[in-house]
């Protein structure tokens, strides 16, 4: 007697296992009886047809009919059955035995494909969910895109860096207090090495400035997206791993006006043409003068208020601090002067920003950790 899908009354695991076992026994038996191509088509449709195929009936009669608290157990089994049925039907491509032996089955499938007429390529394929760009990567790509449109090229560098590139060549001398601005993760057991050769996790993307200037003669215009690490415990606005986008332009006669014009344009291209920018003095060892740039709050439009509520992202100031920047310090050019960077002939500006924070603000996310926990339910919202 041909197998029919029973209506289940008992949804206990034991009863489910028993029902699944019966179904699989029937599947194997029927697969073994497939002799010809038309047998196989009938076999396939009986098990897989959307309309009333055995799997469809299992879905309706078992999964949909299951009481709430049994759904999980039933779902697990139905999924497994689905996999087994699809595999068996797929592998029973030649008359005779179902191909229990995978190697043999592959060989058969290969033969069939070579013969070109036995495999039904009209069967539905396996659908994979489309992925989406992570919100931080998306933000980085958009920002990098703005600079590419200005003629900047993209550079990358290693995440494990030497003290020389991360600090010394950026004008942080050994033991200089400016090193304390960045709580650094050093690789252990390197005391026997010279300081400049010791390895650390780069604390910023600025070392790629020097690496690039060693390779490319001026003029250059580059952006450097990448991961950086600091010894900061994770909380709503900190993470031991985060991202930066660095920028560097070196040419003859580059001025602070070029810096302001470029960054102002970039912010308008990114956040919308109504944002304003503002600069205030700051300090970084590798730029002189140095500045912090703020953009007018793109959430409250710079008013500091959202209706009757205070605007939280800009702390009611109407401004959001977005990046550090400045004119390249001549001491930095000293380290690459052999490659054409004579500070009497060329000048440049640099900047560095944090796309994680920009993404937080842009998407109104209140906890940085959400970006790194990779919970699909969170990430799916950005697809
Ligand atoms: N490297 C700095 C940091 O991580 C950011 C920065 C500031 C980069 C000013 C620059 C710059 O290129 O000019 O805090």
mmCIF file of C-alpha atoms and ligand atoms in Angstrom:
data_model
loop_
_atom_site.group_PDB
_atom_site.id
_atom_site.type_symbol
_atom_site.label_atom_id
_atom_site.label_comp_id
_atom_site.label_asym_id
_atom_site.label_seq_id
_atom_site.Cartn_x
_atom_site.Cartn_y
_atom_site.Cartn_z
ATOM 1 C CA UNK A 1 0.000 0.000 0.000
ATOM 2 C CA UNK A 2 1.353 3.367 -0.960
ATOM 3 C CA UNK A 3 2.381 5.648 1.841
ATOM 4 C CA UNK A 4 0.001 8.443 2.829
ATOM 5 C CA UNK A 5 0.770 11.292 5.201
ATOM 6 C CA UNK A 6 -1.115 10.632 8.443
ATOM 7 C CA UNK A 7 -2.938 13.346 10.343
ATOM 8 C CA UNK A 8 -1.124 13.660 13.638
ATOM 9 C CA UNK A 9 -2.926 13.813 16.940
ATOM 10 C CA UNK A 10 -0.044 13.120 19.228
ATOM 11 C CA UNK A 11 2.730 15.702 18.896
ATOM 12 C CA UNK A 12 5.075 14.287 21.515
ATOM 13 C CA UNK A 13 8.719 13.875 20.413
ATOM 14 C CA UNK A 14 8.361 10.101 20.470
ATOM 15 C CA UNK A 15 5.282 10.174 18.244
ATOM 16 C CA UNK A 16 6.959 12.638 15.904
ATOM 17 C CA UNK A 17 10.023 10.435 15.582
ATOM 18 C CA UNK A 18 7.857 7.481 14.763
ATOM 19 C CA UNK A 19 5.953 9.363 12.064
ATOM 20 C CA UNK A 20 9.216 10.664 10.571
ATOM 21 C CA UNK A 21 10.667 7.174 10.542
ATOM 22 C CA UNK A 22 7.687 5.819 8.622
ATOM 23 C CA UNK A 23 7.924 8.608 6.108
ATOM 24 C CA UNK A 24 11.626 8.016 5.517
ATOM 25 C CA UNK A 25 11.142 4.273 5.159
ATOM 26 C CA UNK A 26 8.546 4.947 2.469
ATOM 27 C CA UNK A 27 10.879 7.412 0.774
ATOM 28 C CA UNK A 28 13.725 4.891 0.575
ATOM 29 C CA UNK A 29 11.448 2.149 -0.604
ATOM 30 C CA UNK A 30 9.993 4.246 -3.386
ATOM 31 C CA UNK A 31 13.405 5.565 -4.402
ATOM 32 C CA UNK A 32 14.594 1.982 -4.803
ATOM 33 C CA UNK A 33 11.731 1.296 -7.169
ATOM 34 C CA UNK A 34 12.636 4.102 -9.562
ATOM 35 C CA UNK A 35 13.733 2.436 -12.785
ATOM 36 C CA UNK A 36 13.182 4.880 -15.607
ATOM 37 C CA UNK A 37 13.188 8.560 -16.134
ATOM 38 C CA UNK A 38 9.410 8.729 -16.132
ATOM 39 C CA UNK A 39 9.346 6.721 -12.870
ATOM 40 C CA UNK A 40 11.629 9.346 -11.434
ATOM 41 C CA UNK A 41 9.438 12.225 -12.513
ATOM 42 C CA UNK A 42 6.432 10.648 -10.900
ATOM 43 C CA UNK A 43 8.499 9.951 -7.777
ATOM 44 C CA UNK A 44 9.728 13.544 -7.708
ATOM 45 C CA UNK A 45 6.296 15.048 -8.094
ATOM 46 C CA UNK A 46 4.743 12.758 -5.530
ATOM 47 C CA UNK A 47 7.240 13.951 -2.913
ATOM 48 C CA UNK A 48 8.067 17.477 -3.945
ATOM 49 C CA UNK A 49 5.138 18.942 -5.895
ATOM 50 C CA UNK A 50 4.189 22.275 -4.382
ATOM 51 C CA UNK A 51 0.549 21.390 -4.703
ATOM 52 C CA UNK A 52 -0.192 18.399 -2.555
ATOM 53 C CA UNK A 53 3.221 16.748 -2.709
ATOM 54 C CA UNK A 54 4.102 14.763 0.400
ATOM 55 C CA UNK A 55 6.295 17.524 1.810
ATOM 56 C CA UNK A 56 3.508 20.026 1.317
ATOM 57 C CA UNK A 57 1.134 17.747 3.149
ATOM 58 C CA UNK A 58 3.623 17.339 5.978
ATOM 59 C CA UNK A 59 3.857 21.070 6.228
ATOM 60 C CA UNK A 60 0.095 21.438 6.431
ATOM 61 C CA UNK A 61 -0.864 18.327 8.372
ATOM 62 C CA UNK A 62 2.001 18.332 10.842
ATOM 63 C CA UNK A 63 3.559 21.757 11.185
ATOM 64 C CA UNK A 64 0.521 23.978 10.725
ATOM 65 C CA UNK A 65 -1.700 21.650 12.747
ATOM 66 C CA UNK A 66 0.751 21.440 15.657
ATOM 67 C CA UNK A 67 -0.220 23.125 18.920
ATOM 68 C CA UNK A 68 1.837 26.170 19.766
ATOM 69 C CA UNK A 69 4.139 24.522 22.286
ATOM 70 C CA UNK A 70 4.990 21.650 19.921
ATOM 71 C CA UNK A 71 5.792 23.877 16.929
ATOM 72 C CA UNK A 72 9.504 23.975 17.607
ATOM 73 C CA UNK A 73 9.898 20.210 17.822
ATOM 74 C CA UNK A 74 7.751 19.680 14.747
ATOM 75 C CA UNK A 75 9.560 22.432 12.850
ATOM 76 C CA UNK A 76 12.951 20.843 13.514
ATOM 77 C CA UNK A 77 11.779 17.492 12.235
ATOM 78 C CA UNK A 78 9.965 18.871 9.227
ATOM 79 C CA UNK A 79 13.095 20.758 8.218
ATOM 80 C CA UNK A 80 15.177 17.666 8.500
ATOM 81 C CA UNK A 81 12.660 15.630 6.532
ATOM 82 C CA UNK A 82 12.620 18.287 3.879
ATOM 83 C CA UNK A 83 16.401 18.033 3.523
ATOM 84 C CA UNK A 84 16.286 14.245 3.383
ATOM 85 C CA UNK A 85 13.505 14.136 0.803
ATOM 86 C CA UNK A 86 15.119 16.741 -1.430
ATOM 87 C CA UNK A 87 18.481 14.989 -1.276
ATOM 88 C CA UNK A 88 17.055 11.573 -1.968
ATOM 89 C CA UNK A 89 14.958 12.778 -4.876
ATOM 90 C CA UNK A 90 17.894 14.745 -6.257
ATOM 91 C CA UNK A 91 20.276 11.816 -6.001
ATOM 92 C CA UNK A 92 17.941 9.224 -7.438
ATOM 93 C CA UNK A 93 18.639 10.403 -10.919
ATOM 94 C CA UNK A 94 19.291 7.082 -12.511
ATOM 95 C CA UNK A 95 17.137 4.026 -12.487
ATOM 96 C CA UNK A 96 17.934 1.630 -9.717
ATOM 97 C CA UNK A 97 19.005 2.187 -6.189
ATOM 98 C CA UNK A 98 18.899 5.510 -4.446
ATOM 99 C CA UNK A 99 22.445 6.701 -4.237
ATOM 100 C CA UNK A 100 23.242 6.227 -0.601
ATOM 101 C CA UNK A 101 26.897 6.452 -1.376
ATOM 102 C CA UNK A 102 27.606 10.139 -1.892
ATOM 103 C CA UNK A 103 30.718 9.654 -4.008
ATOM 104 C CA UNK A 104 28.808 7.365 -6.298
ATOM 105 C CA UNK A 105 25.903 9.756 -6.405
ATOM 106 C CA UNK A 106 28.185 12.589 -7.418
ATOM 107 C CA UNK A 107 29.605 10.452 -10.138
ATOM 108 C CA UNK A 108 26.113 9.668 -11.359
ATOM 109 C CA UNK A 109 25.109 13.281 -11.268
ATOM 110 C CA UNK A 110 28.254 14.161 -13.174
ATOM 111 C CA UNK A 111 27.448 11.536 -15.778
ATOM 112 C CA UNK A 112 23.925 12.765 -16.047
ATOM 113 C CA UNK A 113 25.010 16.322 -16.472
ATOM 114 C CA UNK A 114 27.484 15.246 -19.151
ATOM 115 C CA UNK A 115 24.722 13.334 -20.936
ATOM 116 C CA UNK A 116 22.748 16.462 -20.668
ATOM 117 C CA UNK A 117 19.190 15.191 -20.667
ATOM 118 C CA UNK A 118 18.397 13.454 -17.445
ATOM 119 C CA UNK A 119 18.626 16.196 -14.846
ATOM 120 C CA UNK A 120 15.553 18.345 -14.611
ATOM 121 C CA UNK A 121 17.011 21.797 -14.459
ATOM 122 C CA UNK A 122 13.526 23.274 -14.206
ATOM 123 C CA UNK A 123 13.243 22.077 -10.591
ATOM 124 C CA UNK A 124 13.282 25.008 -8.196
ATOM 125 C CA UNK A 125 16.756 25.772 -6.879
ATOM 126 C CA UNK A 126 17.775 26.288 -3.267
ATOM 127 C CA UNK A 127 17.023 29.865 -2.344
ATOM 128 C CA UNK A 128 19.611 31.647 -0.271
ATOM 129 C CA UNK A 129 18.713 34.754 1.660
ATOM 130 C CA UNK A 130 20.317 37.828 0.133
ATOM 131 C CA UNK A 131 22.866 39.383 2.432
ATOM 132 C CA UNK A 132 23.231 43.115 2.992
ATOM 133 C CA UNK A 133 26.048 45.493 3.742
ATOM 134 C CA UNK A 134 26.757 45.977 7.432
ATOM 135 C CA UNK A 135 25.708 49.512 8.462
ATOM 136 C CA UNK A 136 29.265 50.459 9.435
ATOM 137 C CA UNK A 137 30.753 49.138 6.199
ATOM 138 C CA UNK A 138 27.980 50.854 4.280
ATOM 139 C CA UNK A 139 28.780 54.151 5.980
ATOM 140 C CA UNK A 140 32.485 53.680 5.251
ATOM 141 C CA UNK A 141 31.832 52.907 1.612
ATOM 142 C CA UNK A 142 29.606 55.938 1.228
ATOM 143 C CA UNK A 143 32.157 58.231 2.842
ATOM 144 C CA UNK A 144 35.016 56.741 0.811
ATOM 145 C CA UNK A 145 32.825 57.219 -2.280
ATOM 146 C CA UNK A 146 32.557 60.941 -1.571
ATOM 147 C CA UNK A 147 36.351 61.249 -1.584
ATOM 148 C CA UNK A 148 36.766 59.012 -4.620
ATOM 149 C CA UNK A 149 34.575 61.458 -6.474
ATOM 150 C CA UNK A 150 37.081 64.148 -5.529
ATOM 151 C CA UNK A 151 39.886 62.114 -7.085
ATOM 152 C CA UNK A 152 41.193 60.429 -3.940
ATOM 153 C CA UNK A 153 42.450 56.857 -4.202
ATOM 154 C CA UNK A 154 42.025 54.193 -1.527
ATOM 155 C CA UNK A 155 44.927 52.754 0.471
ATOM 156 C CA UNK A 156 45.049 50.078 3.137
ATOM 157 C CA UNK A 157 47.622 48.919 5.646
ATOM 158 C CA UNK A 158 48.258 46.214 8.251
ATOM 159 C CA UNK A 159 46.275 46.015 11.475
ATOM 160 C CA UNK A 160 49.309 44.669 13.310
ATOM 161 C CA UNK A 161 51.706 47.565 13.138
ATOM 162 C CA UNK A 162 55.127 48.528 14.424
ATOM 163 C CA UNK A 163 55.694 51.207 17.029
ATOM 164 C CA UNK A 164 57.573 53.100 14.313
ATOM 165 C CA UNK A 165 54.619 53.512 11.972
ATOM 166 C CA UNK A 166 51.931 53.821 14.621
ATOM 167 C CA UNK A 167 53.784 56.373 16.761
ATOM 168 C CA UNK A 168 57.371 57.377 16.091
ATOM 169 C CA UNK A 169 57.079 58.426 12.445
ATOM 170 C CA UNK A 170 53.891 60.295 13.290
ATOM 171 C CA UNK A 171 55.880 62.489 15.630
ATOM 172 C CA UNK A 172 55.002 60.710 18.880
ATOM 173 C CA UNK A 173 58.532 60.382 20.337
ATOM 174 C CA UNK A 174 59.208 57.495 22.771
ATOM 175 C CA UNK A 175 57.698 58.270 26.170
ATOM 176 C CA UNK A 176 55.907 61.321 24.857
ATOM 177 C CA UNK A 177 52.687 61.893 26.824
ATOM 178 C CA UNK A 178 50.696 62.161 23.561
ATOM 179 C CA UNK A 179 50.965 58.372 23.378
ATOM 180 C CA UNK A 180 48.598 58.218 26.339
ATOM 181 C CA UNK A 181 45.811 59.626 24.180
ATOM 182 C CA UNK A 182 45.514 56.165 22.673
ATOM 183 C CA UNK A 183 45.381 53.236 25.066
ATOM 184 C CA UNK A 184 47.443 50.750 23.118
ATOM 185 C CA UNK A 185 47.310 46.954 22.904
ATOM 186 C CA UNK A 186 50.869 45.682 22.542
ATOM 187 C CA UNK A 187 51.846 42.187 21.442
ATOM 188 C CA UNK A 188 53.463 40.413 24.421
ATOM 189 C CA UNK A 189 57.103 39.358 24.917
ATOM 190 C CA UNK A 190 58.906 41.817 22.693
ATOM 191 C CA UNK A 191 61.120 43.444 25.264
ATOM 192 C CA UNK A 192 64.247 42.240 23.493
ATOM 193 C CA UNK A 193 63.354 44.200 20.336
ATOM 194 C CA UNK A 194 64.109 47.832 19.655
ATOM 195 C CA UNK A 195 61.114 49.967 20.578
ATOM 196 C CA UNK A 196 60.457 51.012 16.990
ATOM 197 C CA UNK A 197 60.219 47.385 15.872
ATOM 198 C CA UNK A 198 57.819 46.249 18.547
ATOM 199 C CA UNK A 199 54.427 45.134 17.318
ATOM 200 C CA UNK A 200 51.069 46.468 18.439
ATOM 201 C CA UNK A 201 47.503 46.601 17.189
ATOM 202 C CA UNK A 202 47.296 49.875 15.309
ATOM 203 C CA UNK A 203 45.392 52.460 17.333
ATOM 204 C CA UNK A 204 44.528 54.562 14.285
ATOM 205 C CA UNK A 205 44.749 54.444 10.500
ATOM 206 C CA UNK A 206 47.319 57.268 10.461
ATOM 207 C CA UNK A 207 50.313 54.884 10.078
ATOM 208 C CA UNK A 208 49.140 54.261 6.509
ATOM 209 C CA UNK A 209 49.941 57.935 5.803
ATOM 210 C CA UNK A 210 53.637 57.190 6.259
ATOM 211 C CA UNK A 211 53.452 53.799 4.571
ATOM 212 C CA UNK A 212 51.880 55.426 1.521
ATOM 213 C CA UNK A 213 54.322 58.332 1.391
ATOM 214 C CA UNK A 214 57.175 55.810 1.431
ATOM 215 C CA UNK A 215 55.679 54.207 -1.675
ATOM 216 C CA UNK A 216 54.210 57.125 -3.617
ATOM 217 C CA UNK A 217 55.821 60.420 -4.459
ATOM 218 C CA UNK A 218 53.839 63.644 -4.097
ATOM 219 C CA UNK A 219 51.332 64.801 -5.160
ATOM 220 C CA UNK A 220 48.999 62.338 -3.405
ATOM 221 C CA UNK A 221 45.387 62.305 -2.353
ATOM 222 C CA UNK A 222 44.344 59.211 -0.458
ATOM 223 C CA UNK A 223 41.715 57.864 1.901
ATOM 224 C CA UNK A 224 42.407 54.939 4.199
ATOM 225 C CA UNK A 225 39.481 52.986 5.625
ATOM 226 C CA UNK A 226 40.183 50.247 8.159
ATOM 227 C CA UNK A 227 39.939 48.609 11.558
ATOM 228 C CA UNK A 228 41.771 49.888 14.604
ATOM 229 C CA UNK A 229 42.099 48.633 18.178
ATOM 230 C CA UNK A 230 42.406 50.239 21.584
ATOM 231 C CA UNK A 231 42.330 48.997 25.116
ATOM 232 C CA UNK A 232 38.881 50.461 25.744
ATOM 233 C CA UNK A 233 36.341 48.274 27.512
ATOM 234 C CA UNK A 234 33.141 47.857 25.496
ATOM 235 C CA UNK A 235 30.187 50.074 26.372
ATOM 236 C CA UNK A 236 27.469 51.969 24.528
ATOM 237 C CA UNK A 237 29.990 54.275 22.856
ATOM 238 C CA UNK A 238 33.317 52.370 23.042
ATOM 239 C CA UNK A 239 34.639 49.190 21.572
ATOM 240 C CA UNK A 240 38.128 47.639 21.660
ATOM 241 C CA UNK A 241 37.800 47.312 17.873
ATOM 242 C CA UNK A 242 36.379 50.108 15.784
ATOM 243 C CA UNK A 243 36.875 51.741 12.401
ATOM 244 C CA UNK A 244 38.492 54.847 11.031
ATOM 245 C CA UNK A 245 38.764 56.622 7.738
ATOM 246 C CA UNK A 246 41.948 58.580 7.328
ATOM 247 C CA UNK A 247 42.605 61.124 4.625
ATOM 248 C CA UNK A 248 45.779 62.726 3.340
ATOM 249 C CA UNK A 249 46.461 65.263 0.605
ATOM 250 C CA UNK A 250 50.002 66.416 -0.177
ATOM 251 C CA UNK A 251 50.952 68.750 -2.987
ATOM 252 C CA UNK A 252 52.631 72.095 -3.541
ATOM 253 C CA UNK A 253 50.776 74.983 -1.917
ATOM 254 C CA UNK A 254 48.177 73.032 0.028
ATOM 255 C CA UNK A 255 46.692 75.363 2.622
ATOM 256 C CA UNK A 256 44.310 75.238 5.544
ATOM 257 C CA UNK A 257 41.760 76.728 3.135
ATOM 258 C CA UNK A 258 42.007 73.565 1.014
ATOM 259 C CA UNK A 259 41.429 71.476 4.124
ATOM 260 C CA UNK A 260 38.329 73.449 5.069
ATOM 261 C CA UNK A 261 36.927 73.518 1.570
ATOM 262 C CA UNK A 262 37.466 69.801 1.013
ATOM 263 C CA UNK A 263 35.991 68.708 4.313
ATOM 264 C CA UNK A 264 33.084 71.113 4.081
ATOM 265 C CA UNK A 265 32.256 69.762 0.632
ATOM 266 C CA UNK A 266 32.596 66.148 1.845
ATOM 267 C CA UNK A 267 30.221 66.723 4.778
ATOM 268 C CA UNK A 268 27.631 68.346 2.534
ATOM 269 C CA UNK A 269 27.911 65.485 0.058
ATOM 270 C CA UNK A 270 27.492 62.971 2.866
ATOM 271 C CA UNK A 271 24.954 64.522 5.228
ATOM 272 C CA UNK A 272 23.114 66.847 2.862
ATOM 273 C CA UNK A 273 23.821 70.295 1.468
ATOM 274 C CA UNK A 274 22.301 72.167 4.411
ATOM 275 C CA UNK A 275 24.906 71.080 7.001
ATOM 276 C CA UNK A 276 27.465 73.614 8.139
ATOM 277 C CA UNK A 277 30.956 72.930 9.415
ATOM 278 C CA UNK A 278 32.932 74.548 12.182
ATOM 279 C CA UNK A 279 36.543 74.150 13.275
ATOM 280 C CA UNK A 280 38.107 74.577 16.670
ATOM 281 C CA UNK A 281 41.756 74.233 17.689
ATOM 282 C CA UNK A 282 42.997 70.879 18.930
ATOM 283 C CA UNK A 283 46.195 68.892 19.224
ATOM 284 C CA UNK A 284 47.583 65.917 17.352
ATOM 285 C CA UNK A 285 51.331 65.253 17.223
ATOM 286 C CA UNK A 286 51.340 64.708 13.454
ATOM 287 C CA UNK A 287 49.502 67.880 12.449
ATOM 288 C CA UNK A 288 50.256 71.521 13.113
ATOM 289 C CA UNK A 289 47.990 73.365 13.443
ATOM 290 C CA UNK A 290 45.408 70.765 14.420
ATOM 291 C CA UNK A 291 41.662 71.103 14.609
ATOM 292 C CA UNK A 292 38.474 69.300 15.443
ATOM 293 C CA UNK A 293 35.724 69.691 12.945
ATOM 294 C CA UNK A 294 32.067 69.790 13.871
ATOM 295 C CA UNK A 295 29.038 69.580 11.625
ATOM 296 C CA UNK A 296 25.777 71.278 12.443
ATOM 297 C CA UNK A 297 23.526 68.616 13.965
ATOM 298 C CA UNK A 298 21.813 66.838 11.072
ATOM 299 C CA UNK A 299 19.233 65.481 13.480
ATOM 300 C CA UNK A 300 17.836 68.719 14.902
ATOM 301 C CA UNK A 301 19.070 70.942 12.074
ATOM 302 C CA UNK A 302 21.372 72.797 14.478
ATOM 303 C CA UNK A 303 18.661 74.123 16.766
ATOM 304 C CA UNK A 304 19.559 71.859 19.689
ATOM 305 C CA UNK A 305 15.903 70.939 20.106
ATOM 306 C CA UNK A 306 13.518 68.465 18.574
ATOM 307 C CA UNK A 307 10.109 69.999 19.004
ATOM 308 C CA UNK A 308 9.667 70.453 22.717
ATOM 309 C CA UNK A 309 12.406 67.891 23.522
ATOM 310 C CA UNK A 310 16.126 68.612 23.886
ATOM 311 C CA UNK A 311 18.202 67.042 21.071
ATOM 312 C CA UNK A 312 20.280 64.282 22.665
ATOM 313 C CA UNK A 313 22.757 63.373 19.899
ATOM 314 C CA UNK A 314 24.234 66.908 19.870
ATOM 315 C CA UNK A 315 23.692 67.435 23.610
ATOM 316 C CA UNK A 316 21.570 70.479 22.742
ATOM 317 C CA UNK A 317 24.563 72.297 21.292
ATOM 318 C CA UNK A 318 23.438 72.039 17.665
ATOM 319 C CA UNK A 319 26.910 70.699 16.729
ATOM 320 C CA UNK A 320 28.343 67.218 16.405
ATOM 321 C CA UNK A 321 32.063 66.570 16.570
ATOM 322 C CA UNK A 322 32.937 64.484 13.585
ATOM 323 C CA UNK A 323 36.684 64.351 12.975
ATOM 324 C CA UNK A 324 40.216 65.430 13.776
ATOM 325 C CA UNK A 325 42.331 67.165 11.156
ATOM 326 C CA UNK A 326 45.197 69.517 10.525
ATOM 327 C CA UNK A 327 48.137 70.472 8.369
ATOM 328 C CA UNK A 328 50.785 67.736 8.152
ATOM 329 C CA UNK A 329 53.547 68.534 10.644
ATOM 330 C CA UNK A 330 56.928 69.097 8.903
ATOM 331 C CA UNK A 331 58.420 66.584 11.387
ATOM 332 C CA UNK A 332 56.313 63.888 9.711
ATOM 333 C CA UNK A 333 57.625 64.788 6.261
ATOM 334 C CA UNK A 334 61.152 64.433 7.695
ATOM 335 C CA UNK A 335 60.617 60.662 7.862
ATOM 336 C CA UNK A 336 59.860 60.453 4.125
ATOM 337 C CA UNK A 337 61.860 63.373 2.769
ATOM 338 C CA UNK A 338 63.976 60.937 0.737
ATOM 339 C CA UNK A 339 60.896 60.191 -1.353
ATOM 340 C CA UNK A 340 60.219 63.768 -2.405
ATOM 341 C CA UNK A 341 58.511 65.096 0.706
ATOM 342 C CA UNK A 342 60.627 68.167 1.334
ATOM 343 C CA UNK A 343 58.629 70.307 3.738
ATOM 344 C CA UNK A 344 59.998 73.456 2.082
ATOM 345 C CA UNK A 345 58.413 72.361 -1.193
ATOM 346 C CA UNK A 346 55.276 70.454 -0.301
ATOM 347 C CA UNK A 347 52.552 70.831 2.281
ATOM 348 C CA UNK A 348 49.514 68.786 3.090
ATOM 349 C CA UNK A 349 46.471 68.245 5.221
ATOM 350 C CA UNK A 350 45.209 65.137 6.979
ATOM 351 C CA UNK A 351 42.068 64.084 8.735
ATOM 352 C CA UNK A 352 40.679 61.069 10.573
ATOM 353 C CA UNK A 353 37.102 60.164 11.387
ATOM 354 C CA UNK A 354 35.139 57.359 13.035
ATOM 355 C CA UNK A 355 32.516 55.783 10.787
ATOM 356 C CA UNK A 356 31.054 53.735 13.662
ATOM 357 C CA UNK A 357 29.992 56.894 15.437
ATOM 358 C CA UNK A 358 28.736 58.423 12.220
ATOM 359 C CA UNK A 359 26.656 55.291 11.585
ATOM 360 C CA UNK A 360 25.263 55.441 15.152
ATOM 361 C CA UNK A 361 24.133 59.014 14.584
ATOM 362 C CA UNK A 362 22.911 58.478 11.060
ATOM 363 C CA UNK A 363 20.759 55.464 11.913
ATOM 364 C CA UNK A 364 19.729 56.619 15.383
ATOM 365 C CA UNK A 365 21.238 53.577 17.107
ATOM 366 C CA UNK A 366 21.900 54.111 20.819
ATOM 367 C CA UNK A 367 24.360 51.301 21.548
ATOM 368 C CA UNK A 368 27.600 50.779 19.620
ATOM 369 C CA UNK A 369 27.743 47.136 20.738
ATOM 370 C CA UNK A 370 24.767 46.353 18.510
ATOM 371 C CA UNK A 371 27.011 46.857 15.504
ATOM 372 C CA UNK A 372 29.399 44.134 16.615
ATOM 373 C CA UNK A 373 27.093 41.476 18.058
ATOM 374 C CA UNK A 374 25.933 40.479 14.591
ATOM 375 C CA UNK A 375 22.392 39.672 15.613
ATOM 376 C CA UNK A 376 20.618 39.164 12.297
ATOM 377 C CA UNK A 377 17.408 40.676 13.660
ATOM 378 C CA UNK A 378 19.277 43.929 14.200
ATOM 379 C CA UNK A 379 21.290 43.867 10.976
ATOM 380 C CA UNK A 380 18.310 42.953 8.817
ATOM 381 C CA UNK A 381 16.816 46.399 9.440
ATOM 382 C CA UNK A 382 19.558 47.974 7.328
ATOM 383 C CA UNK A 383 19.055 45.717 4.313
HETATM 384 N N1 LIG B 1 44.633 59.540 14.321
HETATM 385 C C1 LIG B 1 43.746 60.369 15.117
HETATM 386 C C2 LIG B 1 43.083 59.551 16.176
HETATM 387 O O1 LIG B 1 42.947 58.392 16.021
HETATM 388 C C3 LIG B 1 42.687 61.000 14.239
HETATM 389 C C4 LIG B 1 43.280 62.044 13.334
HETATM 390 C C5 LIG B 1 43.374 63.330 13.755
HETATM 391 C C6 LIG B 1 43.789 61.679 12.117
HETATM 392 C C7 LIG B 1 43.920 64.311 12.963
HETATM 393 C C8 LIG B 1 44.371 62.661 11.287
HETATM 394 C C9 LIG B 1 44.429 63.996 11.738
HETATM 395 O O2 LIG B 1 44.889 62.383 10.104
HETATM 396 O O3 LIG B 1 44.975 64.926 10.947
HETATM 397 O O4 LIG B 1 42.698 60.060 17.171
#
